[in-house]
Amino acid sequence: MVTQALIEWNIDPTSLPQQKWLTDQQLNLDLSHTKVDLTEEGWTIQIRITESLPDSWDTYAEVQFLTDPDDPLEEGFTFLLWAGSYVADVTIVGITH
């Protein structure tokens, strides 16, 4: 499943490529251990930045879920991007497919 998302980064994403699926090495993070919160199982996801918002670290992106989320993904659903530390808030803004 691929969704459109707003990502509010806690790290500077300006060095990350746009329009390409990011690898763990590019983020220097282990996205296979992304967590909704510290107590739940992780989801395996991929991120493709589609647009940077001016004067901020926020970006729009496509998020591909490689493992099915337990919760229904609807507009406004927010989860933490957790990869060894708190990296970003990800808010679903639309379902693609």
PDB file of N, CA and C in Angstrom:
ATOM      1  N   MET A   1       0.845  -1.175   0.000  1.00  0.00           N
ATOM      2  CA  MET A   1       0.000   0.000   0.000  1.00  0.00           C
ATOM      3  C   MET A   1       0.890   1.238   0.000  1.00  0.00           C
ATOM      4  N   VAL A   2       0.542   2.220  -0.834  1.00  0.00           N
ATOM      5  CA  VAL A   2       1.280   3.478  -0.897  1.00  0.00           C
ATOM      6  C   VAL A   2       0.338   4.596  -0.469  1.00  0.00           C
ATOM      7  N   THR A   3       0.822   5.467   0.398  1.00  0.00           N
ATOM      8  CA  THR A   3       0.037   6.607   0.849  1.00  0.00           C
ATOM      9  C   THR A   3       0.809   7.894   0.613  1.00  0.00           C
ATOM     10  N   GLN A   4       0.086   8.985   0.521  1.00  0.00           N
ATOM     11  CA  GLN A   4       0.686  10.318   0.487  1.00  0.00           C
ATOM     12  C   GLN A   4       0.783  10.789   1.937  1.00  0.00           C
ATOM     13  N   ALA A   5       1.898  11.425   2.288  1.00  0.00           N
ATOM     14  CA  ALA A   5       2.093  11.813   3.679  1.00  0.00           C
ATOM     15  C   ALA A   5       2.827  13.140   3.790  1.00  0.00           C
ATOM     16  N   LEU A   6       2.592  13.796   4.897  1.00  0.00           N
ATOM     17  CA  LEU A   6       3.374  14.953   5.309  1.00  0.00           C
ATOM     18  C   LEU A   6       4.331  14.450   6.374  1.00  0.00           C
ATOM     19  N   ILE A   7       5.631  14.708   6.173  1.00  0.00           N
ATOM     20  CA  ILE A   7       6.627  14.275   7.150  1.00  0.00           C
ATOM     21  C   ILE A   7       7.229  15.513   7.796  1.00  0.00           C
ATOM     22  N   GLU A   8       7.113  15.568   9.120  1.00  0.00           N
ATOM     23  CA  GLU A   8       7.708  16.647   9.906  1.00  0.00           C
ATOM     24  C   GLU A   8       8.966  16.074  10.555  1.00  0.00           C
ATOM     25  N   TRP A   9      10.104  16.325   9.904  1.00  0.00           N
ATOM     26  CA  TRP A   9      11.380  15.724  10.281  1.00  0.00           C
ATOM     27  C   TRP A   9      11.979  16.377  11.527  1.00  0.00           C
ATOM     28  N   ASN A  10      12.685  15.560  12.307  1.00  0.00           N
ATOM     29  CA  ASN A  10      13.518  16.045  13.407  1.00  0.00           C
ATOM     30  C   ASN A  10      14.991  16.030  13.017  1.00  0.00           C
ATOM     31  N   ILE A  11      15.262  15.580  11.800  1.00  0.00           N
ATOM     32  CA  ILE A  11      16.608  15.626  11.225  1.00  0.00           C
ATOM     33  C   ILE A  11      16.514  16.445   9.944  1.00  0.00           C
ATOM     34  N   ASP A  12      17.612  16.988   9.504  1.00  0.00           N
ATOM     35  CA  ASP A  12      17.626  17.801   8.291  1.00  0.00           C
ATOM     36  C   ASP A  12      17.570  16.885   7.065  1.00  0.00           C
ATOM     37  N   PRO A  13      16.476  16.916   6.287  1.00  0.00           N
ATOM     38  CA  PRO A  13      16.355  16.020   5.140  1.00  0.00           C
ATOM     39  C   PRO A  13      16.888  16.600   3.829  1.00  0.00           C
ATOM     40  N   THR A  14      17.518  17.777   3.877  1.00  0.00           N
ATOM     41  CA  THR A  14      17.915  18.440   2.629  1.00  0.00           C
ATOM     42  C   THR A  14      18.929  17.646   1.811  1.00  0.00           C
ATOM     43  N   SER A  15      19.696  16.784   2.420  1.00  0.00           N
ATOM     44  CA  SER A  15      20.672  15.994   1.667  1.00  0.00           C
ATOM     45  C   SER A  15      20.057  14.717   1.081  1.00  0.00           C
ATOM     46  N   LEU A  16      18.813  14.429   1.405  1.00  0.00           N
ATOM     47  CA  LEU A  16      18.162  13.223   0.901  1.00  0.00           C
ATOM     48  C   LEU A  16      17.616  13.467  -0.507  1.00  0.00           C
ATOM     49  N   PRO A  17      17.728  12.486  -1.382  1.00  0.00           N
ATOM     50  CA  PRO A  17      17.237  12.677  -2.748  1.00  0.00           C
ATOM     51  C   PRO A  17      15.715  12.736  -2.795  1.00  0.00           C
ATOM     52  N   GLN A  18      15.196  13.464  -3.773  1.00  0.00           N
ATOM     53  CA  GLN A  18      13.761  13.497  -3.996  1.00  0.00           C
ATOM     54  C   GLN A  18      13.416  12.601  -5.173  1.00  0.00           C
ATOM     55  N   GLN A  19      12.188  12.115  -5.182  1.00  0.00           N
ATOM     56  CA  GLN A  19      11.641  11.283  -6.258  1.00  0.00           C
ATOM     57  C   GLN A  19      12.321   9.922  -6.385  1.00  0.00           C
ATOM     58  N   LYS A  20      13.019   9.482  -5.342  1.00  0.00           N
ATOM     59  CA  LYS A  20      13.632   8.155  -5.320  1.00  0.00           C
ATOM     60  C   LYS A  20      13.299   7.505  -3.986  1.00  0.00           C
ATOM     61  N   TRP A  21      13.063   6.203  -4.009  1.00  0.00           N
ATOM     62  CA  TRP A  21      12.839   5.499  -2.752  1.00  0.00           C
ATOM     63  C   TRP A  21      14.138   5.523  -1.951  1.00  0.00           C
ATOM     64  N   LEU A  22      14.059   5.989  -0.729  1.00  0.00           N
ATOM     65  CA  LEU A  22      15.240   6.104   0.120  1.00  0.00           C
ATOM     66  C   LEU A  22      15.631   4.742   0.654  1.00  0.00           C
ATOM     67  N   THR A  23      16.924   4.529   0.731  1.00  0.00           N
ATOM     68  CA  THR A  23      17.441   3.297   1.321  1.00  0.00           C
ATOM     69  C   THR A  23      17.824   3.566   2.767  1.00  0.00           C
ATOM     70  N   ASP A  24      17.986   2.488   3.512  1.00  0.00           N
ATOM     71  CA  ASP A  24      18.436   2.619   4.897  1.00  0.00           C
ATOM     72  C   ASP A  24      19.773   3.350   4.964  1.00  0.00           C
ATOM     73  N   GLN A  25      20.641   3.098   3.981  1.00  0.00           N
ATOM     74  CA  GLN A  25      21.958   3.715   3.995  1.00  0.00           C
ATOM     75  C   GLN A  25      21.865   5.224   3.773  1.00  0.00           C
ATOM     76  N   GLN A  26      20.920   5.671   2.915  1.00  0.00           N
ATOM     77  CA  GLN A  26      20.789   7.106   2.677  1.00  0.00           C
ATOM     78  C   GLN A  26      20.301   7.828   3.926  1.00  0.00           C
ATOM     79  N   LEU A  27      19.422   7.194   4.652  1.00  0.00           N
ATOM     80  CA  LEU A  27      18.918   7.814   5.872  1.00  0.00           C
ATOM     81  C   LEU A  27      19.839   7.567   7.060  1.00  0.00           C
ATOM     82  N   ASN A  28      20.746   6.594   6.896  1.00  0.00           N
ATOM     83  CA  ASN A  28      21.581   6.152   8.001  1.00  0.00           C
ATOM     84  C   ASN A  28      20.699   5.721   9.168  1.00  0.00           C
ATOM     85  N   LEU A  29      19.582   5.099   8.820  1.00  0.00           N
ATOM     86  CA  LEU A  29      18.604   4.641   9.797  1.00  0.00           C
ATOM     87  C   LEU A  29      18.135   3.252   9.396  1.00  0.00           C
ATOM     88  N   ASP A  30      17.557   2.556  10.319  1.00  0.00           N
ATOM     89  CA  ASP A  30      17.007   1.237  10.029  1.00  0.00           C
ATOM     90  C   ASP A  30      15.494   1.346   9.970  1.00  0.00           C
ATOM     91  N   LEU A  31      14.958   1.601   8.763  1.00  0.00           N
ATOM     92  CA  LEU A  31      13.518   1.783   8.617  1.00  0.00           C
ATOM     93  C   LEU A  31      12.742   0.502   8.860  1.00  0.00           C
ATOM     94  N   SER A  32      13.406  -0.641   8.859  1.00  0.00           N
ATOM     95  CA  SER A  32      12.675  -1.874   9.126  1.00  0.00           C
ATOM     96  C   SER A  32      12.227  -1.951  10.581  1.00  0.00           C
ATOM     97  N   HIS A  33      12.703  -1.046  11.404  1.00  0.00           N
ATOM     98  CA  HIS A  33      12.282  -1.014  12.804  1.00  0.00           C
ATOM     99  C   HIS A  33      11.535   0.265  13.140  1.00  0.00           C
ATOM    100  N   THR A  34      10.864   0.834  12.136  1.00  0.00           N
ATOM    101  CA  THR A  34      10.025   2.004  12.362  1.00  0.00           C
ATOM    102  C   THR A  34       8.902   1.610  13.310  1.00  0.00           C
ATOM    103  N   LYS A  35       8.580   2.477  14.252  1.00  0.00           N
ATOM    104  CA  LYS A  35       7.564   2.136  15.240  1.00  0.00           C
ATOM    105  C   LYS A  35       6.485   3.195  15.303  1.00  0.00           C
ATOM    106  N   VAL A  36       5.286   2.740  15.598  1.00  0.00           N
ATOM    107  CA  VAL A  36       4.189   3.666  15.860  1.00  0.00           C
ATOM    108  C   VAL A  36       4.451   4.365  17.176  1.00  0.00           C
ATOM    109  N   ASP A  37       4.837   3.636  18.180  1.00  0.00           N
ATOM    110  CA  ASP A  37       5.324   4.198  19.431  1.00  0.00           C
ATOM    111  C   ASP A  37       6.271   3.182  20.049  1.00  0.00           C
ATOM    112  N   LEU A  38       6.773   3.480  21.191  1.00  0.00           N
ATOM    113  CA  LEU A  38       7.828   2.644  21.760  1.00  0.00           C
ATOM    114  C   LEU A  38       7.342   1.286  22.223  1.00  0.00           C
ATOM    115  N   THR A  39       6.021   1.084  22.314  1.00  0.00           N
ATOM    116  CA  THR A  39       5.519  -0.167  22.866  1.00  0.00           C
ATOM    117  C   THR A  39       4.954  -1.105  21.813  1.00  0.00           C
ATOM    118  N   GLU A  40       4.823  -0.671  20.556  1.00  0.00           N
ATOM    119  CA  GLU A  40       4.176  -1.495  19.545  1.00  0.00           C
ATOM    120  C   GLU A  40       5.184  -2.093  18.573  1.00  0.00           C
ATOM    121  N   GLU A  41       4.717  -3.113  17.858  1.00  0.00           N
ATOM    122  CA  GLU A  41       5.531  -3.736  16.812  1.00  0.00           C
ATOM    123  C   GLU A  41       5.818  -2.730  15.716  1.00  0.00           C
ATOM    124  N   GLY A  42       6.928  -2.901  15.021  1.00  0.00           N
ATOM    125  CA  GLY A  42       7.285  -1.992  13.942  1.00  0.00           C
ATOM    126  C   GLY A  42       6.644  -2.375  12.622  1.00  0.00           C
ATOM    127  N   TRP A  43       6.595  -1.426  11.713  1.00  0.00           N
ATOM    128  CA  TRP A  43       6.162  -1.647  10.338  1.00  0.00           C
ATOM    129  C   TRP A  43       7.384  -1.498   9.457  1.00  0.00           C
ATOM    130  N   THR A  44       7.426  -2.236   8.375  1.00  0.00           N
ATOM    131  CA  THR A  44       8.468  -2.033   7.389  1.00  0.00           C
ATOM    132  C   THR A  44       7.914  -1.095   6.323  1.00  0.00           C
ATOM    133  N   ILE A  45       8.611   0.024   6.110  1.00  0.00           N
ATOM    134  CA  ILE A  45       8.137   1.031   5.160  1.00  0.00           C
ATOM    135  C   ILE A  45       9.290   1.504   4.279  1.00  0.00           C
ATOM    136  N   GLN A  46       8.916   2.143   3.169  1.00  0.00           N
ATOM    137  CA  GLN A  46       9.860   2.882   2.331  1.00  0.00           C
ATOM    138  C   GLN A  46       9.312   4.289   2.173  1.00  0.00           C
ATOM    139  N   ILE A  47      10.211   5.244   1.982  1.00  0.00           N
ATOM    140  CA  ILE A  47       9.816   6.649   1.839  1.00  0.00           C
ATOM    141  C   ILE A  47      10.403   7.209   0.552  1.00  0.00           C
ATOM    142  N   ARG A  48       9.574   7.957  -0.189  1.00  0.00           N
ATOM    143  CA  ARG A  48      10.045   8.688  -1.369  1.00  0.00           C
ATOM    144  C   ARG A  48       9.599  10.140  -1.195  1.00  0.00           C
ATOM    145  N   ILE A  49      10.562  11.035  -0.965  1.00  0.00           N
ATOM    146  CA  ILE A  49      10.249  12.458  -0.800  1.00  0.00           C
ATOM    147  C   ILE A  49       9.816  13.009  -2.153  1.00  0.00           C
ATOM    148  N   THR A  50       8.657  13.675  -2.176  1.00  0.00           N
ATOM    149  CA  THR A  50       8.146  14.207  -3.434  1.00  0.00           C
ATOM    150  C   THR A  50       8.238  15.727  -3.504  1.00  0.00           C
ATOM    151  N   GLU A  51       8.297  16.379  -2.342  1.00  0.00           N
ATOM    152  CA  GLU A  51       8.344  17.841  -2.336  1.00  0.00           C
ATOM    153  C   GLU A  51       8.831  18.335  -0.979  1.00  0.00           C
ATOM    154  N   SER A  52       9.727  19.306  -0.996  1.00  0.00           N
ATOM    155  CA  SER A  52      10.171  19.964   0.231  1.00  0.00           C
ATOM    156  C   SER A  52       9.370  21.237   0.420  1.00  0.00           C
ATOM    157  N   LEU A  53       8.966  21.490   1.646  1.00  0.00           N
ATOM    158  CA  LEU A  53       8.233  22.712   1.939  1.00  0.00           C
ATOM    159  C   LEU A  53       9.224  23.830   2.232  1.00  0.00           C
ATOM    160  N   PRO A  54       8.991  25.018   1.689  1.00  0.00           N
ATOM    161  CA  PRO A  54       9.944  26.118   1.860  1.00  0.00           C
ATOM    162  C   PRO A  54      10.126  26.496   3.327  1.00  0.00           C
ATOM    163  N   ASP A  55      11.358  26.856   3.649  1.00  0.00           N
ATOM    164  CA  ASP A  55      11.708  27.388   4.972  1.00  0.00           C
ATOM    165  C   ASP A  55      11.388  26.436   6.118  1.00  0.00           C
ATOM    166  N   SER A  56      11.456  25.128   5.866  1.00  0.00           N
ATOM    167  CA  SER A  56      11.246  24.157   6.948  1.00  0.00           C
ATOM    168  C   SER A  56      11.916  22.842   6.567  1.00  0.00           C
ATOM    169  N   TRP A  57      11.937  21.912   7.495  1.00  0.00           N
ATOM    170  CA  TRP A  57      12.425  20.571   7.222  1.00  0.00           C
ATOM    171  C   TRP A  57      11.288  19.656   6.789  1.00  0.00           C
ATOM    172  N   ASP A  58      10.058  20.150   6.755  1.00  0.00           N
ATOM    173  CA  ASP A  58       8.901  19.339   6.404  1.00  0.00           C
ATOM    174  C   ASP A  58       8.917  18.987   4.920  1.00  0.00           C
ATOM    175  N   THR A  59       8.421  17.797   4.603  1.00  0.00           N
ATOM    176  CA  THR A  59       8.336  17.351   3.213  1.00  0.00           C
ATOM    177  C   THR A  59       7.016  16.623   2.997  1.00  0.00           C
ATOM    178  N   TYR A  60       6.606  16.588   1.738  1.00  0.00           N
ATOM    179  CA  TYR A  60       5.574  15.652   1.329  1.00  0.00           C
ATOM    180  C   TYR A  60       6.300  14.435   0.800  1.00  0.00           C
ATOM    181  N   ALA A  61       5.672  13.286   0.952  1.00  0.00           N
ATOM    182  CA  ALA A  61       6.320  12.046   0.529  1.00  0.00           C
ATOM    183  C   ALA A  61       5.278  10.985   0.224  1.00  0.00           C
ATOM    184  N   GLU A  62       5.727   9.980  -0.495  1.00  0.00           N
ATOM    185  CA  GLU A  62       4.971   8.747  -0.619  1.00  0.00           C
ATOM    186  C   GLU A  62       5.559   7.781   0.390  1.00  0.00           C
ATOM    187  N   VAL A  63       4.694   7.096   1.104  1.00  0.00           N
ATOM    188  CA  VAL A  63       5.127   6.096   2.071  1.00  0.00           C
ATOM    189  C   VAL A  63       4.537   4.767   1.625  1.00  0.00           C
ATOM    190  N   GLN A  64       5.409   3.800   1.403  1.00  0.00           N
ATOM    191  CA  GLN A  64       4.977   2.472   0.993  1.00  0.00           C
ATOM    192  C   GLN A  64       5.107   1.536   2.183  1.00  0.00           C
ATOM    193  N   PHE A  65       4.009   0.901   2.539  1.00  0.00           N
ATOM    194  CA  PHE A  65       3.999  -0.042   3.648  1.00  0.00           C
ATOM    195  C   PHE A  65       4.285  -1.432   3.099  1.00  0.00           C
ATOM    196  N   LEU A  66       5.402  -2.019   3.516  1.00  0.00           N
ATOM    197  CA  LEU A  66       5.778  -3.353   3.073  1.00  0.00           C
ATOM    198  C   LEU A  66       5.200  -4.422   3.986  1.00  0.00           C
ATOM    199  N   THR A  67       4.782  -4.021   5.177  1.00  0.00           N
ATOM    200  CA  THR A  67       4.026  -4.884   6.074  1.00  0.00           C
ATOM    201  C   THR A  67       2.712  -4.171   6.349  1.00  0.00           C
ATOM    202  N   ASP A  68       1.643  -4.923   6.450  1.00  0.00           N
ATOM    203  CA  ASP A  68       0.326  -4.320   6.634  1.00  0.00           C
ATOM    204  C   ASP A  68       0.177  -3.740   8.031  1.00  0.00           C
ATOM    205  N   PRO A  69      -0.210  -2.459   8.109  1.00  0.00           N
ATOM    206  CA  PRO A  69      -0.481  -1.864   9.417  1.00  0.00           C
ATOM    207  C   PRO A  69      -1.722  -2.496  10.042  1.00  0.00           C
ATOM    208  N   ASP A  70      -1.714  -2.647  11.355  1.00  0.00           N
ATOM    209  CA  ASP A  70      -2.882  -3.172  12.062  1.00  0.00           C
ATOM    210  C   ASP A  70      -4.010  -2.157  12.079  1.00  0.00           C
ATOM    211  N   ASP A  71      -3.664  -0.886  12.163  1.00  0.00           N
ATOM    212  CA  ASP A  71      -4.656   0.172  12.224  1.00  0.00           C
ATOM    213  C   ASP A  71      -5.058   0.591  10.810  1.00  0.00           C
ATOM    214  N   PRO A  72      -6.324   0.980  10.624  1.00  0.00           N
ATOM    215  CA  PRO A  72      -6.715   1.482   9.308  1.00  0.00           C
ATOM    216  C   PRO A  72      -6.028   2.818   9.030  1.00  0.00           C
ATOM    217  N   LEU A  73      -5.506   2.960   7.827  1.00  0.00           N
ATOM    218  CA  LEU A  73      -4.829   4.195   7.467  1.00  0.00           C
ATOM    219  C   LEU A  73      -5.834   5.126   6.799  1.00  0.00           C
ATOM    220  N   GLU A  74      -6.147   6.212   7.463  1.00  0.00           N
ATOM    221  CA  GLU A  74      -7.071   7.202   6.945  1.00  0.00           C
ATOM    222  C   GLU A  74      -6.377   8.546   6.988  1.00  0.00           C
ATOM    223  N   GLU A  75      -6.901   9.507   6.213  1.00  0.00           N
ATOM    224  CA  GLU A  75      -6.341  10.853   6.263  1.00  0.00           C
ATOM    225  C   GLU A  75      -6.319  11.343   7.696  1.00  0.00           C
ATOM    226  N   GLY A  76      -5.212  11.959   8.074  1.00  0.00           N
ATOM    227  CA  GLY A  76      -5.055  12.476   9.421  1.00  0.00           C
ATOM    228  C   GLY A  76      -4.394  11.510  10.389  1.00  0.00           C
ATOM    229  N   PHE A  77      -4.283  10.211  10.023  1.00  0.00           N
ATOM    230  CA  PHE A  77      -3.611   9.237  10.881  1.00  0.00           C
ATOM    231  C   PHE A  77      -2.137   9.612  10.967  1.00  0.00           C
ATOM    232  N   THR A  78      -1.596   9.705  12.168  1.00  0.00           N
ATOM    233  CA  THR A  78      -0.203  10.104  12.393  1.00  0.00           C
ATOM    234  C   THR A  78       0.529   9.008  13.153  1.00  0.00           C
ATOM    235  N   PHE A  79       1.769   8.758  12.742  1.00  0.00           N
ATOM    236  CA  PHE A  79       2.608   7.825  13.481  1.00  0.00           C
ATOM    237  C   PHE A  79       4.024   8.382  13.544  1.00  0.00           C
ATOM    238  N   LEU A  80       4.804   7.849  14.461  1.00  0.00           N
ATOM    239  CA  LEU A  80       6.192   8.275  14.631  1.00  0.00           C
ATOM    240  C   LEU A  80       7.094   7.469  13.709  1.00  0.00           C
ATOM    241  N   LEU A  81       8.036   8.147  13.095  1.00  0.00           N
ATOM    242  CA  LEU A  81       9.113   7.464  12.394  1.00  0.00           C
ATOM    243  C   LEU A  81      10.213   7.293  13.435  1.00  0.00           C
ATOM    244  N   TRP A  82      10.397   6.072  13.856  1.00  0.00           N
ATOM    245  CA  TRP A  82      11.314   5.752  14.941  1.00  0.00           C
ATOM    246  C   TRP A  82      12.376   4.826  14.387  1.00  0.00           C
ATOM    247  N   ALA A  83      13.623   5.227  14.442  1.00  0.00           N
ATOM    248  CA  ALA A  83      14.710   4.409  13.923  1.00  0.00           C
ATOM    249  C   ALA A  83      15.918   4.571  14.833  1.00  0.00           C
ATOM    250  N   GLY A  84      15.842   3.948  15.988  1.00  0.00           N
ATOM    251  CA  GLY A  84      16.891   4.098  16.980  1.00  0.00           C
ATOM    252  C   GLY A  84      16.712   5.356  17.801  1.00  0.00           C
ATOM    253  N   SER A  85      16.010   6.324  17.238  1.00  0.00           N
ATOM    254  CA  SER A  85      15.608   7.542  17.940  1.00  0.00           C
ATOM    255  C   SER A  85      14.405   8.110  17.188  1.00  0.00           C
ATOM    256  N   TYR A  86      13.770   9.083  17.781  1.00  0.00           N
ATOM    257  CA  TYR A  86      12.596   9.717  17.200  1.00  0.00           C
ATOM    258  C   TYR A  86      13.042  10.583  16.035  1.00  0.00           C
ATOM    259  N   VAL A  87      12.620  10.241  14.810  1.00  0.00           N
ATOM    260  CA  VAL A  87      13.109  10.889  13.602  1.00  0.00           C
ATOM    261  C   VAL A  87      12.104  11.876  13.022  1.00  0.00           C
ATOM    262  N   ALA A  88      10.806  11.524  13.049  1.00  0.00           N
ATOM    263  CA  ALA A  88       9.815  12.383  12.403  1.00  0.00           C
ATOM    264  C   ALA A  88       8.401  11.968  12.792  1.00  0.00           C
ATOM    265  N   ASP A  89       7.463  12.902  12.578  1.00  0.00           N
ATOM    266  CA  ASP A  89       6.037  12.597  12.622  1.00  0.00           C
ATOM    267  C   ASP A  89       5.585  12.440  11.176  1.00  0.00           C
ATOM    268  N   VAL A  90       4.854  11.383  10.902  1.00  0.00           N
ATOM    269  CA  VAL A  90       4.338  11.124   9.559  1.00  0.00           C
ATOM    270  C   VAL A  90       2.819  11.159   9.637  1.00  0.00           C
ATOM    271  N   THR A  91       2.202  12.045   8.856  1.00  0.00           N
ATOM    272  CA  THR A  91       0.746  12.175   8.832  1.00  0.00           C
ATOM    273  C   THR A  91       0.239  11.818   7.445  1.00  0.00           C
ATOM    274  N   ILE A  92      -0.693  10.877   7.397  1.00  0.00           N
ATOM    275  CA  ILE A  92      -1.280  10.456   6.135  1.00  0.00           C
ATOM    276  C   ILE A  92      -2.182  11.574   5.622  1.00  0.00           C
ATOM    277  N   VAL A  93      -1.962  11.995   4.365  1.00  0.00           N
ATOM    278  CA  VAL A  93      -2.786  13.038   3.767  1.00  0.00           C
ATOM    279  C   VAL A  93      -3.597  12.506   2.587  1.00  0.00           C
ATOM    280  N   GLY A  94      -3.373  11.253   2.195  1.00  0.00           N
ATOM    281  CA  GLY A  94      -4.147  10.647   1.119  1.00  0.00           C
ATOM    282  C   GLY A  94      -3.693   9.232   0.857  1.00  0.00           C
ATOM    283  N   ILE A  95      -4.631   8.396   0.425  1.00  0.00           N
ATOM    284  CA  ILE A  95      -4.324   7.005   0.082  1.00  0.00           C
ATOM    285  C   ILE A  95      -4.181   6.920  -1.433  1.00  0.00           C
ATOM    286  N   THR A  96      -3.064   6.378  -1.900  1.00  0.00           N
ATOM    287  CA  THR A  96      -2.825   6.240  -3.329  1.00  0.00           C
ATOM    288  C   THR A  96      -3.325   4.892  -3.835  1.00  0.00           C
ATOM    289  N   HIS A  97      -2.781   3.831  -3.313  1.00  0.00           N
ATOM    290  CA  HIS A  97      -3.190   2.464  -3.681  1.00  0.00           C
ATOM    291  C   HIS A  97      -2.517   1.477  -2.764  1.00  0.00           C
TER     292      HIS A  97
END
